[in-house]
Short mmCIF file of C-alpha atoms in Angstrom, two decimals:
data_model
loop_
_atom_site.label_atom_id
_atom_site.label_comp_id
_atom_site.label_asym_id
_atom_site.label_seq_id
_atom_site.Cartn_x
_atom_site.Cartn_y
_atom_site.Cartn_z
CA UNK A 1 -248.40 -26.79 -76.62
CA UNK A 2 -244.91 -25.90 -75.37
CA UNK A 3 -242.30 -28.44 -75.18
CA UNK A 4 -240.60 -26.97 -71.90
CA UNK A 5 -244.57 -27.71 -70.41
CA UNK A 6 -244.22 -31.25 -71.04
CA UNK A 7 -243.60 -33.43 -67.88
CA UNK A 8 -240.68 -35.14 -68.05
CA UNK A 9 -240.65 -37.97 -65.57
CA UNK A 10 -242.20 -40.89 -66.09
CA UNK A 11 -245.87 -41.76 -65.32
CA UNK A 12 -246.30 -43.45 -62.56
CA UNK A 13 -247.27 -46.70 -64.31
CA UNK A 14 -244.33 -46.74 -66.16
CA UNK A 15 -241.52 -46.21 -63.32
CA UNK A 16 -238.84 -48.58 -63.01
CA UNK A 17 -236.12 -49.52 -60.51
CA UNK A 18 -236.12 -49.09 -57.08
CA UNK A 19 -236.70 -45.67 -54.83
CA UNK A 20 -234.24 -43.66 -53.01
CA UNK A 21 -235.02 -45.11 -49.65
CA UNK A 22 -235.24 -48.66 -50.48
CA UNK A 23 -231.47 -47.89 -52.51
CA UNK A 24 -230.34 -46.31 -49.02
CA UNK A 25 -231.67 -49.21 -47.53
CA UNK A 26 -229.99 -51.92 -49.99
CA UNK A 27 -226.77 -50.04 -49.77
CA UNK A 28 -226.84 -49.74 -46.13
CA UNK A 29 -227.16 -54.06 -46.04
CA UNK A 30 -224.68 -54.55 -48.68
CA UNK A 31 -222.03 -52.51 -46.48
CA UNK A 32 -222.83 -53.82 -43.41
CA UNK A 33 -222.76 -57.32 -45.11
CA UNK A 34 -219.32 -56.69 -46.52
CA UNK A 35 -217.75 -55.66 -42.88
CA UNK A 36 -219.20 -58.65 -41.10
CA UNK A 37 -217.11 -60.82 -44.24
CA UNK A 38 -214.17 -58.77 -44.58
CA UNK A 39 -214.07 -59.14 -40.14
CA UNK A 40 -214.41 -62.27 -40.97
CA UNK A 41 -213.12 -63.73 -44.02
CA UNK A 42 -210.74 -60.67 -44.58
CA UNK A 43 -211.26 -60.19 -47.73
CA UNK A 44 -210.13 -56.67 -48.47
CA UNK A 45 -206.81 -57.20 -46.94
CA UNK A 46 -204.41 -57.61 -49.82
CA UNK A 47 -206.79 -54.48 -51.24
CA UNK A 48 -205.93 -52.34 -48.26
CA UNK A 49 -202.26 -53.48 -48.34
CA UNK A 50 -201.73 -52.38 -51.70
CA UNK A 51 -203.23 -49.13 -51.44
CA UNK A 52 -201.16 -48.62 -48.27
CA UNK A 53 -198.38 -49.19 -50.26
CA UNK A 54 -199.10 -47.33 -53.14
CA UNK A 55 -199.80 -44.09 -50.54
CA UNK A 56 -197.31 -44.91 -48.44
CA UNK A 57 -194.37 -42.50 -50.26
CA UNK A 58 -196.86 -39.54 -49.92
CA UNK A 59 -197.48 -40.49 -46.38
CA UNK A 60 -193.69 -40.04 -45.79
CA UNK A 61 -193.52 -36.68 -47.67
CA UNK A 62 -196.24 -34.93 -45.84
CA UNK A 63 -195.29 -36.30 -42.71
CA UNK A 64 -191.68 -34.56 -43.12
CA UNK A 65 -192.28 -31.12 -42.78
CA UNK A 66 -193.84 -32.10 -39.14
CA UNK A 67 -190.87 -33.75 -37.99
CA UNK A 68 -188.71 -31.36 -39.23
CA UNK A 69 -190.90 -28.58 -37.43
CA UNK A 70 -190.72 -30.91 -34.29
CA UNK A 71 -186.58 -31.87 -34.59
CA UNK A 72 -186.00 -27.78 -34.74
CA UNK A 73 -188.05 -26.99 -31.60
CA UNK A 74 -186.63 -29.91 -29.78
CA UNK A 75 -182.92 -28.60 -30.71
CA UNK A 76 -183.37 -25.34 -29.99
CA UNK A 77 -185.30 -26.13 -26.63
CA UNK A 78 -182.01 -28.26 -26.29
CA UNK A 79 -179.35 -25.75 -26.98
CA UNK A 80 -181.25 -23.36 -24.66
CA UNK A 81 -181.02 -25.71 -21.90
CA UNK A 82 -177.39 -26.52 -22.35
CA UNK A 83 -176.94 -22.49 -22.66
CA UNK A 84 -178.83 -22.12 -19.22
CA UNK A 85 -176.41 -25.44 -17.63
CA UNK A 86 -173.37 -23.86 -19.08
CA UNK A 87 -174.40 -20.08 -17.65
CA UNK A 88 -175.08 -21.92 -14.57
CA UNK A 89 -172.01 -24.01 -14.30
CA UNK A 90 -169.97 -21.21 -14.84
CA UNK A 91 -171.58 -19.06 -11.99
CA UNK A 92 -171.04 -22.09 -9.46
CA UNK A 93 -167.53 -22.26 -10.86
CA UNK A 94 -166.80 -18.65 -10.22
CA UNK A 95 -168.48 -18.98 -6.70
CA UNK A 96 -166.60 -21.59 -5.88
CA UNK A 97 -163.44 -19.84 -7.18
CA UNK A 98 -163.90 -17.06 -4.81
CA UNK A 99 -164.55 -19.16 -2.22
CA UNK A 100 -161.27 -21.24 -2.83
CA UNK A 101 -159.76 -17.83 -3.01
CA UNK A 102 -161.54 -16.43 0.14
CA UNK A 103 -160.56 -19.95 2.05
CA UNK A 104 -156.76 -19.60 1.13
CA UNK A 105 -156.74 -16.06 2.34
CA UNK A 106 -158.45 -16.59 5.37
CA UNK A 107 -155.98 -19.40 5.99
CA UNK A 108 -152.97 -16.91 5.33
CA UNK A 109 -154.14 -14.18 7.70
CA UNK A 110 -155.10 -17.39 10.21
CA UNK A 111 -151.65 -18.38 10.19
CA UNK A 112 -150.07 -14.44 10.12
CA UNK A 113 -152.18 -14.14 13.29
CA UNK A 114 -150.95 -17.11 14.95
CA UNK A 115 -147.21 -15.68 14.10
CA UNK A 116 -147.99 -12.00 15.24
CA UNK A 117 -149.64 -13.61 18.49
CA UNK A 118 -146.59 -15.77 19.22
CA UNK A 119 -144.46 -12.07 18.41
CA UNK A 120 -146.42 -10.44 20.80
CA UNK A 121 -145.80 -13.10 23.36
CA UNK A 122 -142.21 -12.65 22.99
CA UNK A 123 -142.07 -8.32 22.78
CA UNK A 124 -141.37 -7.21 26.17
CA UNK A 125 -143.31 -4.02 26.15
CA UNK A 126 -147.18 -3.54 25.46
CA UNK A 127 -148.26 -4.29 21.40
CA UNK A 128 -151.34 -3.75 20.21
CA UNK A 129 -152.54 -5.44 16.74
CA UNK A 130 -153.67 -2.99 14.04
CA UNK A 131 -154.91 -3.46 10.76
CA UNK A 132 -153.91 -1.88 7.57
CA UNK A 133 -156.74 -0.22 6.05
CA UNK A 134 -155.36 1.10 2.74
CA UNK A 135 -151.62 2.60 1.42
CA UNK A 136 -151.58 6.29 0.87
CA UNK A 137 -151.35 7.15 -3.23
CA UNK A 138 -148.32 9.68 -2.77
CA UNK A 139 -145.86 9.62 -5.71
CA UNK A 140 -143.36 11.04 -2.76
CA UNK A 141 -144.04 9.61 0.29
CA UNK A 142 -144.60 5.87 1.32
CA UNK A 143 -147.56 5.74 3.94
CA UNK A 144 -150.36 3.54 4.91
CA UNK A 145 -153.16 4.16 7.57
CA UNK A 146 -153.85 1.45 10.04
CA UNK A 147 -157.37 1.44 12.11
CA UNK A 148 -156.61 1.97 15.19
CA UNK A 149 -155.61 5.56 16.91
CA UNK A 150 -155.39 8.12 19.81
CA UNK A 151 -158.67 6.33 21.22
CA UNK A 152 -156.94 2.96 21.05
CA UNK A 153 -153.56 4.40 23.13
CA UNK A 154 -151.52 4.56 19.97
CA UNK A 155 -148.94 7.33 20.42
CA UNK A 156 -146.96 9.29 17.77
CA UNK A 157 -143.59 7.41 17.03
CA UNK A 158 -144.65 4.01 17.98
CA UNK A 159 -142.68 1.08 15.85
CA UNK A 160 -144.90 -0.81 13.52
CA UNK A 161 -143.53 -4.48 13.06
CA UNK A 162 -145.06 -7.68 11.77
CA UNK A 163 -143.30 -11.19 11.54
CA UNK A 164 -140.85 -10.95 9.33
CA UNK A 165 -139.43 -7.34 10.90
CA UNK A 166 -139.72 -3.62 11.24
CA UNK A 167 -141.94 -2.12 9.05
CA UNK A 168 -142.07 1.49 9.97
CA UNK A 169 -143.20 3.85 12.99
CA UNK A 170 -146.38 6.24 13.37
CA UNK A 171 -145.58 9.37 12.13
CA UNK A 172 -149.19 11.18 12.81
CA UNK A 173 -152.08 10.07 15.23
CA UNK A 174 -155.94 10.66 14.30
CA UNK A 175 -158.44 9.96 16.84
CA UNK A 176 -159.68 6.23 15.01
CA UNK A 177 -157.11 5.81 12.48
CA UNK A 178 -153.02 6.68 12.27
CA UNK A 179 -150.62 6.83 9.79
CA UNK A 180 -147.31 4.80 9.33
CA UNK A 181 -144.24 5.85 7.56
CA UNK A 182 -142.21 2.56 6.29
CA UNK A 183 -138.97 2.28 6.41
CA UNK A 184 -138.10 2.76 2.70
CA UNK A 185 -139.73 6.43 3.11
CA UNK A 186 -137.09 9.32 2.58
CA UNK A 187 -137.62 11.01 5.73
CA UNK A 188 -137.66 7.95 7.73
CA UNK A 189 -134.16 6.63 9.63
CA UNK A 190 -133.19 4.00 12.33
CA UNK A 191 -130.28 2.91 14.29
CA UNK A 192 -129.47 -0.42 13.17
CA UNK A 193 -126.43 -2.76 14.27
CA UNK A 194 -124.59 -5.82 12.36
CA UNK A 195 -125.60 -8.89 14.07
CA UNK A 196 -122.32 -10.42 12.60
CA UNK A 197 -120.15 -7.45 13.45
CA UNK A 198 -121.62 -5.89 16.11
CA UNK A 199 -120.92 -2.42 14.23
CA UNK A 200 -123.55 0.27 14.73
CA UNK A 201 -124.63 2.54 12.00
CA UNK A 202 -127.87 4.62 11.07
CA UNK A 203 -130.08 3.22 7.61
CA UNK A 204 -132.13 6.24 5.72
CA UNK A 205 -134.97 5.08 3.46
CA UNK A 206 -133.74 5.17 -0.19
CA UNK A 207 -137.17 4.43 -2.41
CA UNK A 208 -135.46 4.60 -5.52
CA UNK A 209 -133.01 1.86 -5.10
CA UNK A 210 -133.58 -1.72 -5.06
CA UNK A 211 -136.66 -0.70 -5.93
CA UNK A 212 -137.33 0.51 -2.23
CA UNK A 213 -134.46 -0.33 -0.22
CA UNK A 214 -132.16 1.03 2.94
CA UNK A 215 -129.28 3.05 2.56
CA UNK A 216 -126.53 3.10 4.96
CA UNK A 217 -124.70 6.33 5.04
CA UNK A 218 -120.86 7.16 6.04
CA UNK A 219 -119.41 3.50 6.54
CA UNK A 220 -116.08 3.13 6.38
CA UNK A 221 -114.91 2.01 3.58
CA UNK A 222 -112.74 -1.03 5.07
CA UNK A 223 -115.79 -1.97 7.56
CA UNK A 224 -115.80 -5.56 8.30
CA UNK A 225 -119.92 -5.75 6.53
CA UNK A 226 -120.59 -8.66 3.49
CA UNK A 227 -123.45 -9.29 1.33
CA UNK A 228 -126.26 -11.19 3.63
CA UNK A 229 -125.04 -9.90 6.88
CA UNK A 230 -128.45 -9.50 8.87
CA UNK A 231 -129.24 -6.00 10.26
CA UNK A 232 -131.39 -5.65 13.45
CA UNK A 233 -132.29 -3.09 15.55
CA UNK A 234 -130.02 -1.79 18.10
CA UNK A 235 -131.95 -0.08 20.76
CA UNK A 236 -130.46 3.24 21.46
CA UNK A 237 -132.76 5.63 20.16
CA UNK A 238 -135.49 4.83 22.59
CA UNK A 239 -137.98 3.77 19.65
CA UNK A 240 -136.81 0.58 18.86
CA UNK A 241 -136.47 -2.25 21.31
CA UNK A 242 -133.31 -4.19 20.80
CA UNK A 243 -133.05 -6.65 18.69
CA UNK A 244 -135.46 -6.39 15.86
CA UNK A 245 -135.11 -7.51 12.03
CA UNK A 246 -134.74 -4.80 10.21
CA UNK A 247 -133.07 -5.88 6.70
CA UNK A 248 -130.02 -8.02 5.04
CA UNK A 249 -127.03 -5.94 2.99
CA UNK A 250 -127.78 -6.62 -0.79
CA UNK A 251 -125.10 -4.80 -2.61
CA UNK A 252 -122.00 -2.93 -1.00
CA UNK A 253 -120.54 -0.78 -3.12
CA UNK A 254 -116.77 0.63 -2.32
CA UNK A 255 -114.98 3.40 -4.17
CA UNK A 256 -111.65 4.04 -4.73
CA UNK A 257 -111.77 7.81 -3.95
CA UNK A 258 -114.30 8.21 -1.59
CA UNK A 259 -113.43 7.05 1.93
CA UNK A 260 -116.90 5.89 2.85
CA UNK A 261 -118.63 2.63 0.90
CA UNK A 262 -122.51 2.66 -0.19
CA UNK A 263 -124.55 0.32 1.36
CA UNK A 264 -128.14 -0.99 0.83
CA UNK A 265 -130.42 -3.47 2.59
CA UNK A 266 -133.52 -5.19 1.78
CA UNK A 267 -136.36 -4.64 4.36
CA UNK A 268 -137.08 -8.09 6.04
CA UNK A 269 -141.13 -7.01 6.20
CA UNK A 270 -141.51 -6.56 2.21
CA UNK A 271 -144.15 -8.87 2.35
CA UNK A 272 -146.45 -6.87 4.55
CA UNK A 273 -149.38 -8.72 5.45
CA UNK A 274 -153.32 -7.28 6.67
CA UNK A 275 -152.41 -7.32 10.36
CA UNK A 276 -149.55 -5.47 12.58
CA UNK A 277 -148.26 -4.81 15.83
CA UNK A 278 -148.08 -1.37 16.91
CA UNK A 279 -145.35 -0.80 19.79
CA UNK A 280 -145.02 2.11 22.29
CA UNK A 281 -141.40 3.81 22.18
CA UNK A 282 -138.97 1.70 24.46
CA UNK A 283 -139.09 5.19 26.56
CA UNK A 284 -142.52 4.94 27.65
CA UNK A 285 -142.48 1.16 28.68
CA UNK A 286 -143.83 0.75 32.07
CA UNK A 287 -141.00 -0.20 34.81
CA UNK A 288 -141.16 -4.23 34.93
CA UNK A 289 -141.73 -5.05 38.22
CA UNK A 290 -139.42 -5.50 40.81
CA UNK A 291 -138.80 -8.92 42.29
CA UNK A 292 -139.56 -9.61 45.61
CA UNK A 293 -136.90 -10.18 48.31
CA UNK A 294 -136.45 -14.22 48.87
CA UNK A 295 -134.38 -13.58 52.00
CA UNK A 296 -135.73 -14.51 55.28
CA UNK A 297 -136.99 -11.33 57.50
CA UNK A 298 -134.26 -11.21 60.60
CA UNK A 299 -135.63 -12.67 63.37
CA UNK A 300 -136.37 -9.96 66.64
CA UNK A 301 -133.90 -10.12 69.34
CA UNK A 302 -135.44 -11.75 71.82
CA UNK A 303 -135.91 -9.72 75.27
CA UNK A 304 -133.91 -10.82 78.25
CA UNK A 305 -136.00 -12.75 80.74
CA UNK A 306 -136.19 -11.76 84.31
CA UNK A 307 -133.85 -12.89 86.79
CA UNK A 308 -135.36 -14.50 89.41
CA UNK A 309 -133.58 -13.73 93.14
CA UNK A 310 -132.24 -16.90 94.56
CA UNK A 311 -133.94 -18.16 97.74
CA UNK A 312 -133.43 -16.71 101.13
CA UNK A 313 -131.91 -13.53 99.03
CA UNK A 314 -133.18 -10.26 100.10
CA UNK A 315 -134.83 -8.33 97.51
#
């Protein structure tokens, strides 16, 4: 007979200790036993505190790559929110830049207004308020278009003036927009007189000098005419009404042999601002109107009354 055919478990008269159940059963007791003591009695306490301080060390180790997983997500989430205030911050500041900017230049043109409407109180002839739309880019010329036109009444040869003075006159009419010539332009001349002096004399535009100035031709050389002496307009060319700024002398310069001194002037309107005044020539002013008689009318003669005949007379 085979060995491997032998049985190798016991027979059942022979078996000894208990079976798998009741063990499951005895086990099951014993551990429910020791909970209710150690609830009670807490008697694995000093065994749990050791063995959570034994593990503690690996505790702290594997919890590390967590927080450092959670401390980069919460800086980054940080530095994109401080990105995102900054970009915003900025944005507001650079709105409310331009509307600082906006506000000051509204104030400016407020107040320009103000002074051209107190100007046009005081012109005598019609004005009408123009605004400059952009300067011509001619290396030769010095223009600038206005928005206003032959619809609007503008007229070729109109003077263009703004608070400070003359600026120039329309040289060429469209029918919603003209152009202006200013004063510092070669081709453009007025009659000017010394407000000091008196003295008459004609100023050319001279671009060059002064960086854009007036030149005043053929004065004598012994003229009675200083450094500051104000310039205005005189009135005699029909244009011009009487009495305008036009510039102040800046340099004067006299020459031993040349009869006749150089003079230059500053324009008074180098500060041009977004708004002008447009007058018609002094020529085509309307008549002012003529004042009305304050005399009485002469009383009528009165008509002789009727003699009456005297009584008793025959008729």
């Amino acid at each position: 007979m085979a060995l491997d055919t032998l049985e190798r478990s016991a027979p059942p008269i022979f078996r000894q200790g208990l079976s798998t159940t009741s063990k499951t059963l005895l086990l099951g007791l014993l551990a429910v036993l020791l909970m209710a003591a150690d609830h009670r009695l807490q008697i694995s306490l000093p065994i749990r505190s050791a063995v959570a301080l034994v593990l503690s060390p690996l505790q702290w180790v594997s919890l590390q790559p967590v927080h450092a997983v959670n401390a980069l997500t919460l800086y980054f989430g940080n530095l994109e929110e401080a990105q995102d205030a900054a970009l915003s911050f900025q944005t507001r500041t650079i709105a409310q830049a331009q509307r600082l900017q906006q506000v000051e230049q509204l104030s400016q043109e407020n107040a320009h207004l103000r002074q051209l409407l107190d100007l046009r109180l005081q012109v005598a002839g019609p004005a009408k308020a123009v605004q400059v739309l952009y300067d011509i880019s001619d290396p030769y010329t010095q223009r600038m278009v206005v928005d206003r036109g032959l619809m609007a009444g503008i007229v070729p040869g109109s003077a263009v003036i703004d608070t400070a003075g003359v600026v120039g006159q329309v040289t060429r009419v469209y029918p919603l927009v003209s152009e202006v010539t200013l004063l510092t332009d070669r081709a453009q001349s007025i009659p000017v007189m010394n407000a000091r002096t008196g003295s008459r004399h004609v100023a050319n535009g001279d671009p060059q000098a002064l960086g854009g100035s007036l030149d005043l031709k053929f004065v004598p050389a012994g003229a009675d005419m200083q450094k500051g002496d104000l310039l205005t307009t005189s009135g005699i060319d029909g244009v011009y009404p009487a009495g305008l700024h036009v510039g102040r002398i800046a340099r004067i310069d006299r020459r031993v042999d040349s009869s006749f001194a150089r003079v230059h002037a500053e324009p008074m309107a180098t500060e041009r601002g977004r708004h002008l005044l447009v007058l018609q020539p002094v020529k085509d002013w309307p008549e002012a109107p003529k004042p009305e008689s304050t005399k009485a009318p002469k009383a009528k003669a009165a008509a002789p009354a009727p003699v009456m005949p005297a009584v008793g007379a025959k008729p």
